[in-house]
Short mmCIF file of C-alpha atoms in Angstrom, two decimals:
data_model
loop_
_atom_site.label_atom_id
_atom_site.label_comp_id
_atom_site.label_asym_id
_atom_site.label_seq_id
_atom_site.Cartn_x
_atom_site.Cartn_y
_atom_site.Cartn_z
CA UNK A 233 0.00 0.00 0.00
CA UNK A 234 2.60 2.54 1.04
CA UNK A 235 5.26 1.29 -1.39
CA UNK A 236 2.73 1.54 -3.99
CA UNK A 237 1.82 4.79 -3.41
CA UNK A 238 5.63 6.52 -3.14
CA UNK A 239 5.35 4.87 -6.73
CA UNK A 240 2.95 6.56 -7.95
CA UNK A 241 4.20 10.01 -6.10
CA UNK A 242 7.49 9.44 -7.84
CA UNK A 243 5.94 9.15 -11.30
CA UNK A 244 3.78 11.77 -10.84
CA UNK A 245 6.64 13.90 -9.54
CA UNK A 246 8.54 12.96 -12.63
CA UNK A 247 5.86 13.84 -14.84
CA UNK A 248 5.19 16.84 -13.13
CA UNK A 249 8.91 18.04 -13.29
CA UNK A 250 8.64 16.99 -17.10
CA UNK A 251 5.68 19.06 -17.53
CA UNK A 252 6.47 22.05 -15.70
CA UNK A 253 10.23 22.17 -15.92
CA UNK A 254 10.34 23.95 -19.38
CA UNK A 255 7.61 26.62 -17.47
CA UNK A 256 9.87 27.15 -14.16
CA UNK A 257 12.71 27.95 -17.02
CA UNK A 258 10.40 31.09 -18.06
CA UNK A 259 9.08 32.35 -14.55
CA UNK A 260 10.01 35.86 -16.00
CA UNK A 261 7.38 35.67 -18.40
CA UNK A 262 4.61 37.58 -17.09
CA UNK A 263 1.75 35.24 -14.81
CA UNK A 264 -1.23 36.02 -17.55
CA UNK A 265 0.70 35.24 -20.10
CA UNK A 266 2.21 31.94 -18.46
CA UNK A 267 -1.61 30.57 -18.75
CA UNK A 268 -4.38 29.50 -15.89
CA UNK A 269 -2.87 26.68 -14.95
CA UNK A 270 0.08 27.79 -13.79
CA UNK A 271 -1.39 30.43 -12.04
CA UNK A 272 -3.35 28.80 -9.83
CA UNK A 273 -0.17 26.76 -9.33
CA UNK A 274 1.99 29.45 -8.35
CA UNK A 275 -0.28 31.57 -6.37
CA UNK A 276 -0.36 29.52 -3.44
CA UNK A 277 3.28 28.48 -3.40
CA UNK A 278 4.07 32.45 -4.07
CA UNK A 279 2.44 32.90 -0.29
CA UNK A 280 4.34 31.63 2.69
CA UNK A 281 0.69 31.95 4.52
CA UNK A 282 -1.06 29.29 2.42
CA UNK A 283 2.83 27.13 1.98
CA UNK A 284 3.33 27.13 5.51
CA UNK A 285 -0.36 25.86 6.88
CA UNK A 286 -0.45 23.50 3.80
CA UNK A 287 2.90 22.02 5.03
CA UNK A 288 1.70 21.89 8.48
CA UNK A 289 -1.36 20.16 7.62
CA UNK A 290 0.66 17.40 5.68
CA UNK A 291 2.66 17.21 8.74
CA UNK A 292 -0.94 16.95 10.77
CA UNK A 293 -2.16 14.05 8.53
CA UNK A 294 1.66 11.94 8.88
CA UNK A 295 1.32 11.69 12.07
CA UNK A 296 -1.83 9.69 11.71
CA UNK A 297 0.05 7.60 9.21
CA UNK A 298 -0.19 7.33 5.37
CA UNK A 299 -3.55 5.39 5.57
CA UNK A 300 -5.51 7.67 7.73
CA UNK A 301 -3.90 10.96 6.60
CA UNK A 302 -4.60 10.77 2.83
CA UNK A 303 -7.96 11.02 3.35
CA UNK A 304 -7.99 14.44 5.66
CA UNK A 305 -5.52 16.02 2.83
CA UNK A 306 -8.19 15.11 0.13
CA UNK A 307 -10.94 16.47 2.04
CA UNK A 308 -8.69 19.39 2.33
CA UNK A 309 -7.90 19.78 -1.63
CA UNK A 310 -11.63 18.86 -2.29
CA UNK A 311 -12.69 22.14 0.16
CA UNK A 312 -10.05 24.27 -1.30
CA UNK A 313 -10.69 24.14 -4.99
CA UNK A 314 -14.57 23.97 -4.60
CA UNK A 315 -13.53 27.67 -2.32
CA UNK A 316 -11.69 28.58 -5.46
CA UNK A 317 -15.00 28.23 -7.45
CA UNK A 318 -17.09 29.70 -5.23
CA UNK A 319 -14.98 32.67 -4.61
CA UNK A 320 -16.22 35.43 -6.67
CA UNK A 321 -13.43 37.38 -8.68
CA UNK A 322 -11.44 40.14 -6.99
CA UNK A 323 -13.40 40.12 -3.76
CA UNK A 324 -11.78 38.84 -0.52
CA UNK A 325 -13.43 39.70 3.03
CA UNK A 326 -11.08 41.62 5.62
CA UNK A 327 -11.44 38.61 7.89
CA UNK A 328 -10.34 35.56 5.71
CA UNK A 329 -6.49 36.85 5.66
CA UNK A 330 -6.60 36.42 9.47
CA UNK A 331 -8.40 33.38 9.29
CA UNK A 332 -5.75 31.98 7.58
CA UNK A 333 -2.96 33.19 9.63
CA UNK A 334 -5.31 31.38 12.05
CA UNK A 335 -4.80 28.00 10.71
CA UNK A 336 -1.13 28.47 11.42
CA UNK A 337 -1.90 28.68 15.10
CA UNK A 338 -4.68 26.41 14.85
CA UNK A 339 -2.94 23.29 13.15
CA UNK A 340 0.72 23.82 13.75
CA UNK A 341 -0.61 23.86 17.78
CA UNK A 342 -2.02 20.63 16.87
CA UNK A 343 1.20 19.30 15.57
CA UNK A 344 3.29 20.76 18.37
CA UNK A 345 0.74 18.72 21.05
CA UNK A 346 0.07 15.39 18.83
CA UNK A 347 -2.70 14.69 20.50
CA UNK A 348 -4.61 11.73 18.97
CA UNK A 349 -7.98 13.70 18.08
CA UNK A 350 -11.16 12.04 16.80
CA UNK A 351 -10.17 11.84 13.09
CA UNK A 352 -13.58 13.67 12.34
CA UNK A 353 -12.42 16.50 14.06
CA UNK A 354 -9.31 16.12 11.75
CA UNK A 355 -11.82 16.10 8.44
CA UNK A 356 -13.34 19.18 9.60
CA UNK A 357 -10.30 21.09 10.08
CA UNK A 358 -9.37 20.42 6.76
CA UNK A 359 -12.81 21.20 5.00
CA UNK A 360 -12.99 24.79 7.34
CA UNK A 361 -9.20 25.66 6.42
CA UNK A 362 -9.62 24.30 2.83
CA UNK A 363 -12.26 26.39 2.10
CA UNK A 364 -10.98 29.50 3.64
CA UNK A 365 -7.84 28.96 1.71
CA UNK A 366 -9.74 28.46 -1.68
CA UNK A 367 -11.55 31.71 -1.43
CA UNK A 368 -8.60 33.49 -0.71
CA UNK A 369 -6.43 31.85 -3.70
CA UNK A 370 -9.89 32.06 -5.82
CA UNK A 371 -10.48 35.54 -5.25
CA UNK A 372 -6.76 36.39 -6.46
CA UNK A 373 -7.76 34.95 -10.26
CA UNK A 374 -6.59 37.34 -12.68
CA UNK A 375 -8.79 38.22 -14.93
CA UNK A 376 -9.26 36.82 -18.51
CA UNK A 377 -7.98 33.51 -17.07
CA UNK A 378 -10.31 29.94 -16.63
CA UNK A 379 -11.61 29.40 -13.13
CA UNK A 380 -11.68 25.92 -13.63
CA UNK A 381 -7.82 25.44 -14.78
CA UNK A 382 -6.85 27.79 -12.35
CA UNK A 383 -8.70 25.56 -9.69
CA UNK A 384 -7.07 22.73 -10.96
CA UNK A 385 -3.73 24.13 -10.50
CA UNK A 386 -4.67 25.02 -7.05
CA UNK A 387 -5.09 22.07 -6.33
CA UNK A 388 -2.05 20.50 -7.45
CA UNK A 389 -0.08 22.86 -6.02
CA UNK A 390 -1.62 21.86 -2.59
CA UNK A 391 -1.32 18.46 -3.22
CA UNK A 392 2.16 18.39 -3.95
CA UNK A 393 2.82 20.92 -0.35
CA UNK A 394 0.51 18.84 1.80
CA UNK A 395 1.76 15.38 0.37
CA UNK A 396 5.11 16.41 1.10
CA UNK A 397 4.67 16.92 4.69
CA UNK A 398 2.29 13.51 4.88
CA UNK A 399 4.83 11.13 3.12
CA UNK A 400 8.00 12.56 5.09
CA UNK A 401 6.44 12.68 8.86
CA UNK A 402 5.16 9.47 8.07
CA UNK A 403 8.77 8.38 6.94
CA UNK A 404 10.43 10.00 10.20
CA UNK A 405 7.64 8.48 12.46
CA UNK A 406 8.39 4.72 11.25
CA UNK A 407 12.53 5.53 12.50
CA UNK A 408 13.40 4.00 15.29
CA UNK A 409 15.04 7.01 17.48
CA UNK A 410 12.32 9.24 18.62
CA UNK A 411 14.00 12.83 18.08
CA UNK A 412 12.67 12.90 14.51
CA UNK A 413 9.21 12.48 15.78
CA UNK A 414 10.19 15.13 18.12
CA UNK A 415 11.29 17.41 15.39
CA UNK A 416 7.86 17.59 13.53
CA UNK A 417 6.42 18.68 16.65
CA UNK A 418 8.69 21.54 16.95
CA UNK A 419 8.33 21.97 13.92
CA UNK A 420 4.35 22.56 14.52
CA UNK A 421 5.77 24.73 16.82
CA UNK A 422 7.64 27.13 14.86
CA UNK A 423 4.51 27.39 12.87
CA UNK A 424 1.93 28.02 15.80
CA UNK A 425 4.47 30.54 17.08
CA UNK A 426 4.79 32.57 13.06
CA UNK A 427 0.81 32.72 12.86
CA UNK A 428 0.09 33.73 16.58
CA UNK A 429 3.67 36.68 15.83
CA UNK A 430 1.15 37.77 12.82
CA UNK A 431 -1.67 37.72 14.95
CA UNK A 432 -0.03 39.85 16.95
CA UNK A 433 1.08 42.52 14.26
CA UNK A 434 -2.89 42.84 13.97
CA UNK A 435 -2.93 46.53 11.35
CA UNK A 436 0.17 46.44 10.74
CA UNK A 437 0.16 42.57 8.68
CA UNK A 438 -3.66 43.16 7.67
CA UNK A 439 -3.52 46.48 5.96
CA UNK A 440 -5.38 48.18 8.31
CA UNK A 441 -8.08 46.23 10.11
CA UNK B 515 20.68 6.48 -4.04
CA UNK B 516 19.51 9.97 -4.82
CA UNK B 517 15.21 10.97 -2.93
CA UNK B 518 13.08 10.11 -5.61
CA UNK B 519 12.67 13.27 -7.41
CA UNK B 520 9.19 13.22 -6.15
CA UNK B 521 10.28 14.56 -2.62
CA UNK B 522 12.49 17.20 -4.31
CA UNK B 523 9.62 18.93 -6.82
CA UNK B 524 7.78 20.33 -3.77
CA UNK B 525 11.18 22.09 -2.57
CA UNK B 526 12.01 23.01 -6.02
CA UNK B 527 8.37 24.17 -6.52
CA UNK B 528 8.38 26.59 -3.74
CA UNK B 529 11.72 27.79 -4.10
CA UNK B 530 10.55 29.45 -7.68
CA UNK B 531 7.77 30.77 -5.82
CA UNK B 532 9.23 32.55 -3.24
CA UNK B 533 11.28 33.91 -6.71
CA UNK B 534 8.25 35.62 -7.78
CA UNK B 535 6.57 37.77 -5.34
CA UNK B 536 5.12 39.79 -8.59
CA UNK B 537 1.69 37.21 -8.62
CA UNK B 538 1.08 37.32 -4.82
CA UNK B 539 -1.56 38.98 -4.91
CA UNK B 540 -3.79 39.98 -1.36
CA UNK B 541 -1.94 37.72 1.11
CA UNK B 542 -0.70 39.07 4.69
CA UNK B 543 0.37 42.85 3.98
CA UNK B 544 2.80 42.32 0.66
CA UNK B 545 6.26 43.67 1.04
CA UNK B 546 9.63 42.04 0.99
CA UNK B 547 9.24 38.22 1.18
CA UNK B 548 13.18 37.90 1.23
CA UNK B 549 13.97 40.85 3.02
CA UNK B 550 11.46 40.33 5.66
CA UNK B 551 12.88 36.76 6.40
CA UNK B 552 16.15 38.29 6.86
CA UNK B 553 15.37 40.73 9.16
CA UNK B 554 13.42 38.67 11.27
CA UNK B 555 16.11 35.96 11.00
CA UNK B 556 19.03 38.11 12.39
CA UNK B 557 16.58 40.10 14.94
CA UNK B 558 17.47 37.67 17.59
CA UNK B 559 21.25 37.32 16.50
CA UNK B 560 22.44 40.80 16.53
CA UNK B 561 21.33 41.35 20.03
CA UNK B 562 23.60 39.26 22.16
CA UNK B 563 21.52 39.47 25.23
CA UNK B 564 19.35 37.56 23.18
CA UNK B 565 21.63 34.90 21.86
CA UNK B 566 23.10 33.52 25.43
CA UNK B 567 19.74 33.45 26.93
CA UNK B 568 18.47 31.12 23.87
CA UNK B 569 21.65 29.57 23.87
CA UNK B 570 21.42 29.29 27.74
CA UNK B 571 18.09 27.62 27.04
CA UNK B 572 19.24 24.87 24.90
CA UNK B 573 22.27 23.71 27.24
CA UNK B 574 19.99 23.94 30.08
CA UNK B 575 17.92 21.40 28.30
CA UNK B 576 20.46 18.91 27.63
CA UNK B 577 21.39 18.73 31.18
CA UNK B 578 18.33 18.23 32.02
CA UNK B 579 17.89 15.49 29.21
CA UNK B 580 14.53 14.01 28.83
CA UNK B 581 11.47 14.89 28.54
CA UNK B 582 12.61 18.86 29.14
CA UNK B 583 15.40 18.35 26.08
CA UNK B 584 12.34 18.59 23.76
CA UNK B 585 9.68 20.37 26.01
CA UNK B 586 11.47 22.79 26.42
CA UNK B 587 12.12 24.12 22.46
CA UNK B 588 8.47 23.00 21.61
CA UNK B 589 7.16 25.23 24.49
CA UNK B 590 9.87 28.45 24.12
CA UNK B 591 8.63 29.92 20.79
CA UNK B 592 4.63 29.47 21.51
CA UNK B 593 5.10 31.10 24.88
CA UNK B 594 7.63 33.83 23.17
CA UNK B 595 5.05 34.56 20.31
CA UNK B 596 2.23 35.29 23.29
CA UNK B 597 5.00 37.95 24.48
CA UNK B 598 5.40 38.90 20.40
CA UNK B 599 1.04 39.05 20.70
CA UNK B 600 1.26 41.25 24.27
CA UNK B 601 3.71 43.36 22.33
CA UNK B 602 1.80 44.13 19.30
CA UNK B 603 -1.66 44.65 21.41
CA UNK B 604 0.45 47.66 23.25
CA UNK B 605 0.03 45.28 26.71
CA UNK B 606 2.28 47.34 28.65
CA UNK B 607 5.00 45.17 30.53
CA UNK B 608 7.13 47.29 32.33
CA UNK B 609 11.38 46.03 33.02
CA UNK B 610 11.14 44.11 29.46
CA UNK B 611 15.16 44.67 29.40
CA UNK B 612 15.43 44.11 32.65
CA UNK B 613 13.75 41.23 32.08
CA UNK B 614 16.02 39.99 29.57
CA UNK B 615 19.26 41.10 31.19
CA UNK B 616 17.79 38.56 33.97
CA UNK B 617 17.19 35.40 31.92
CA UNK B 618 20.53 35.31 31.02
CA UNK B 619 21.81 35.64 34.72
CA UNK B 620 19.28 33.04 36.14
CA UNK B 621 19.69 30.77 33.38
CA UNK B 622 23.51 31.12 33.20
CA UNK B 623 23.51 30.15 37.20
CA UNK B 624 21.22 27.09 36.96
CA UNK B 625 23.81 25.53 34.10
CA UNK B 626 26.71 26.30 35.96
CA UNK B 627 24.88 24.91 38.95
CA UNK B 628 23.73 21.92 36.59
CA UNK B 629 20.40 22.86 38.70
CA UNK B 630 17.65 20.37 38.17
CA UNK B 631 14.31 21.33 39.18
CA UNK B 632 11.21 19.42 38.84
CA UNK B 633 10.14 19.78 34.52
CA UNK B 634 6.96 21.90 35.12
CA UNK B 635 9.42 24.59 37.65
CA UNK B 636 11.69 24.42 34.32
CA UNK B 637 9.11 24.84 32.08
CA UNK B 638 7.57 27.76 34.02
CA UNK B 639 11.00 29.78 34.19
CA UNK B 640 11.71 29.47 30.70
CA UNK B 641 8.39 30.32 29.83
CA UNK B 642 8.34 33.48 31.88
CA UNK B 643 11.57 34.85 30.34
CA UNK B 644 10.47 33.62 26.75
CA UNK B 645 7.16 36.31 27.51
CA UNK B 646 10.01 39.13 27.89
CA UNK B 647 12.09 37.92 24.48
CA UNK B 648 9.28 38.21 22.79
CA UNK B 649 7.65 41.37 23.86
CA UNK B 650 11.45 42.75 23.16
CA UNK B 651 11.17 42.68 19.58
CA UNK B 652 8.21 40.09 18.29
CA UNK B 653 5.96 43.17 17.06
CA UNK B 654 8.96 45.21 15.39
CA UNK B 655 8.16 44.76 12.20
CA UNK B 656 9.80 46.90 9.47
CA UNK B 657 7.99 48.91 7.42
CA UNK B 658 8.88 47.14 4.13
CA UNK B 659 9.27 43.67 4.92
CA UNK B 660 6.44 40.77 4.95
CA UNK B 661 4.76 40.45 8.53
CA UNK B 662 4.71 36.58 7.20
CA UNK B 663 8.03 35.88 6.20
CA UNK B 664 9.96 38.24 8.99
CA UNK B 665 7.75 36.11 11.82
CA UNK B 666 9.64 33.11 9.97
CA UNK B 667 12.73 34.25 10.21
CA UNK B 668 12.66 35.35 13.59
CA UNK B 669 11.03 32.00 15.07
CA UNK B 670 13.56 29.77 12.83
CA UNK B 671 16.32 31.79 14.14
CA UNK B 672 15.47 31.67 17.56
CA UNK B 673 14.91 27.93 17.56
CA UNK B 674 18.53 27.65 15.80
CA UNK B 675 19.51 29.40 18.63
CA UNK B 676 17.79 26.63 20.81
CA UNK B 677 19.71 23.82 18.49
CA UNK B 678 22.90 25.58 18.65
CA UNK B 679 22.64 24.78 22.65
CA UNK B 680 21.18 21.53 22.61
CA UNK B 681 23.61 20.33 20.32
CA UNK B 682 26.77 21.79 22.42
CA UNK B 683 25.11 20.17 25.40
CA UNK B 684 25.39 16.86 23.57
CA UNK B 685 28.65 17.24 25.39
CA UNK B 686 27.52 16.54 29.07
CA UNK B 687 28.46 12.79 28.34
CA UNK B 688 32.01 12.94 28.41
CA UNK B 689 33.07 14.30 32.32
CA UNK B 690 35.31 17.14 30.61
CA UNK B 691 32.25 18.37 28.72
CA UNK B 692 30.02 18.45 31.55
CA UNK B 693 33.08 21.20 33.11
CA UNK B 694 33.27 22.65 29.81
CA UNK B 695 29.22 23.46 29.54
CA UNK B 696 29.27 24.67 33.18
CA UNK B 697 32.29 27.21 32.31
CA UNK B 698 30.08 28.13 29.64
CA UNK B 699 27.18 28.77 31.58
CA UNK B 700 28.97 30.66 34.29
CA UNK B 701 30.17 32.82 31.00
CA UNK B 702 26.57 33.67 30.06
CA UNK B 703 25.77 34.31 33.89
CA UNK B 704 28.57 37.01 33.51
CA UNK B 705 27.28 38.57 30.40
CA UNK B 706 23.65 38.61 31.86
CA UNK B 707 25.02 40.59 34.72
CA UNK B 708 27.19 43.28 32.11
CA UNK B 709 23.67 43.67 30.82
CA UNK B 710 22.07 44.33 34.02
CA UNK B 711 24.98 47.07 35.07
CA UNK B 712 23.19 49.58 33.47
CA UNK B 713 19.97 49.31 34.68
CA UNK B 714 21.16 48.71 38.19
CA UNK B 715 23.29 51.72 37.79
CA UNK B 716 20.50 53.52 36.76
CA UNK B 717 22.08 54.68 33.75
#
C-alpha cells in the first residue's frame, strides 16, 4: 500500500517536473501570459501563509500515518478548490487573511501537542481551512484567465505541499530514534508561534483592520 | 541512491515561488518576502543578550535530558510569540530589558549549577523569560518587509539558537564536557550581569 503509493508520487513527480520544468525555465514571463494553470499553481506556493499551513497540515495528517492521513488532505484539496469556485473574482473579506494566519496557530498547535484527536475533528479542520484557503487563492484569479484550470492548479499545487509533509512525517515516524518524531512537533511549533507573531502585528500585517 | 525526485519537486516548486513575489496577490500585507525573512532571521542574533539566553536555554535542556530536552524548544517559541502578541496589542509590561538582562543571569547560574528542578518549575521559568524575548522585539516589524516571512525568520532563528545549545550540550556525556558546559554557563551568567549594570546603575 505505502510502497505503492511513493510509486505513484514518484511518477507523478517525474511527470510533473517533465511538464512544468520547461515553465519554471520562463518564470520571468509575465503570470497572464504563463496561462491558468500555472497560475493557480503558483499563487499559493508564491504565499508563505497558504505554503506554511499546507505544510503543516501534511505534517498533521503523517502523524496519523499514510492510511488515515490521505484522506484528511483530500478532504482538504476537495474544500479548497470547490472555495476557489465559489470565490467570486477580486473580492476577498477583511477577515479571511486572518483566518488563515489562524490555521497556522490552529494546526501547527495541533502538531506541536500530537494529540490523537477524533479523526472527524481532523476532516473538519481540513474542510474549514480548505475552504478559507480556496476563497482566498480564488479571489486572487486574474482576470481573462479559466476558473476551472486555475482551480485545478490550485489544487495540485496543494497536493504536492501537503503530500510532502504527509509522506516525510510518516517516513520520520516509522525511525526508530524518537528525536525525529520530536522534530515535527517543533516543527508545529515554529509554525503556531509565526501565525500567533502575525496575529499579533494585527494593522500592521492586515492592511489596516 | 539519490530521494526520488518526487520529494524534491515540492522544494524546487516553492523555491521558484518565493522567486516571484510579482503574482502574490492579497496575502498578509505584501512587502519584501526575502527581506522580511532576513530581518526577522538576524533580529534575535544581533542582540547578544538575546543569543546567550536562547543559547542558555538549549544547554539547560540537555542537562536536564529528557522529557525537558524537547519540552522545552516545543514550548519556548509558543510562549515567546504570546509575548510577540502582548507586544503588538500595546500590553504594557514594564522592566522588558530588565527582564532579559535577567534570563541570562538566572539561566547562566542554573547551568553552571547543573540545577535540576522538577520539569513543570523548568518549564515555568523558561516560559516566563520567553514572555520578555518576545515582547522585546516580536511586534517590530519593518515597514517594508512581509509580517509573514519576517515572523519566519525570527522563530527559525530563535529555535537555531535553541539547536545551537542543545547540540553543544550533547557534550555533558564525556566528564570534561560536563566542566566545559558549566564554564560556559557561568560565561553567560557574567554577560547577563554586564547587561544588568546599566539598569542597576541607573544609567
Amino acid at each position: 500500500m505505502g510502497a505503492g503509493l511513493r510509486t505513484l508520487a514518484t511518477r507523478a513527480g517525474v511527470a510533473l517536473g517533465l511538464t512544468f520544468g520547461a515553465d519554471a525555465a520562463w518564470a520571468h514571463v509575465a503570470s497572464a501570459q504563463a496561462g491558468a494553470f500555472y497560475a493557480g499553481l503558483l499563487h499559493p506556493l508564491t504565499a508563505p501563509e497558504h505554503v506554511l499551513p499546507m505544510l503543516a497540515l501534511g505534517l498533521l495528517a503523517g502523524q496519523r500515518g499514510l492510511h488515515e492521513g490521505q484522506g484528511v488532505l483530500l478532504a482538504f484539496i476537495l474544500a479548497l478548490t470547490i472555495g476557489a469556485g465559489l470565490a467570486p473574482s477580486g473580492v476577498t473579506p477583511r477577515w479571511i487573511s486572518p483566518l488563515n494566519v489562524g490555521s497556522l496557530v490552529v494546526i501547527g498547535g495541533l502538531v506541536a501537542a500530537s494529540w490523537r484527536l477524533p479523526i472527524g475533528l481532523l476532516y473538519a479542520l481540513a474542510l474549514g481551512f480548505g475552504a478559507t484557503h480556496g476563497h482566498a487563492n480564488g479571489a486572487a484569479l486574474p482576470s481573462g484567465l479559466s476558473p476551472a484550470i486555475f482551480a485545478l492548479g490550485l489544487a495540485t499545487a496543494a497536493s504536492l505541499t501537503t503530500g510532502y509533509g504527509l509522506v516525510v512525517t510518516d517516513a520520520l515516524s516509522r525511525l526508530k530514534p524518537a528525536w525525529p518524531r520530536v522534530a515535527v512537533r517543533v516543527a508545529g511549533s515554529w509554525v503556531a508561534a509565526v501565525g500567533i507573531l502575525v496575529l499579533g502585528m494585527g494593522g500592521k500585517a492586515f492592511g489596516g483592520l | 541512491m539519490n530521494p526520488p525526485l518526487s520529494s524534491q519537486y515540492p522544494r524546487f516548486a516553492t523555491l521558484i515561488g518565493l522567486l516571484m513575489p510579482a503574482l502574490a496577490l492579497a496575502h498578509v500585507g505584501q512587502g519584501d518576502l526575502s527581506g522580511g525573512f532576513v530581518a526577522g532571521f538576524e533580529h534575535p542574533i544581533l542582540g547578544l543578550d538575546h543569543v546567550v539566553a536562547m543559547v542558555a536555554v538549549g544547554l539547560w535542556g540537555a542537562q536536564l535530558g529528557p522529557p525537558a530536552i524537547w519540552v522545552l524548544p516545543v514550548t519556548f517559541p509558543l510562549v515567546m510569540a504570546f509575548g510577540g502578541l502582548l507586544g503588538g496589542l500595546g500590553v504594557e509590561l514594564p522592566g522588558v530589558e530588565i527582564g532579559i538582562a535577567t534570563s541570562a543571569v538566572v539561566l547562566g547560574a542554573m547551568v553552571t549549577l547543573a540545577m535540576r528542578p522538577p520539569l513543570w518549575v523548568a518549564g515555568v521559568l523558561v516560559g516566563l523569560f520567553a514572555i520578555f524575548h518576545g515582547y522585546a522585539h516580536g511586534a517590530e516589524l519593518p515597514e517594508s518587509a512581509n509580517p509573514l516571512t519576517y515572523a519566519l525568520g525570527f522563530v527559525v532563528a530563535t529555535g537555531s539558537l535553541h539547536l545551537v545549545g542543545i547540540t553543544l550540550g550533547l557534550a555533558n556525556r564525556w566528564s570534561w564536557g560536563t566542566r566545559s558546559l558549566q564554564a560556559g554557563g557561568a560565561l553567560i551568567a557574567v554577560c547577563g550581569v554586564y547587561f544588568l549594570l546599566p539598569h542597576l546603575l541607573g544609567a
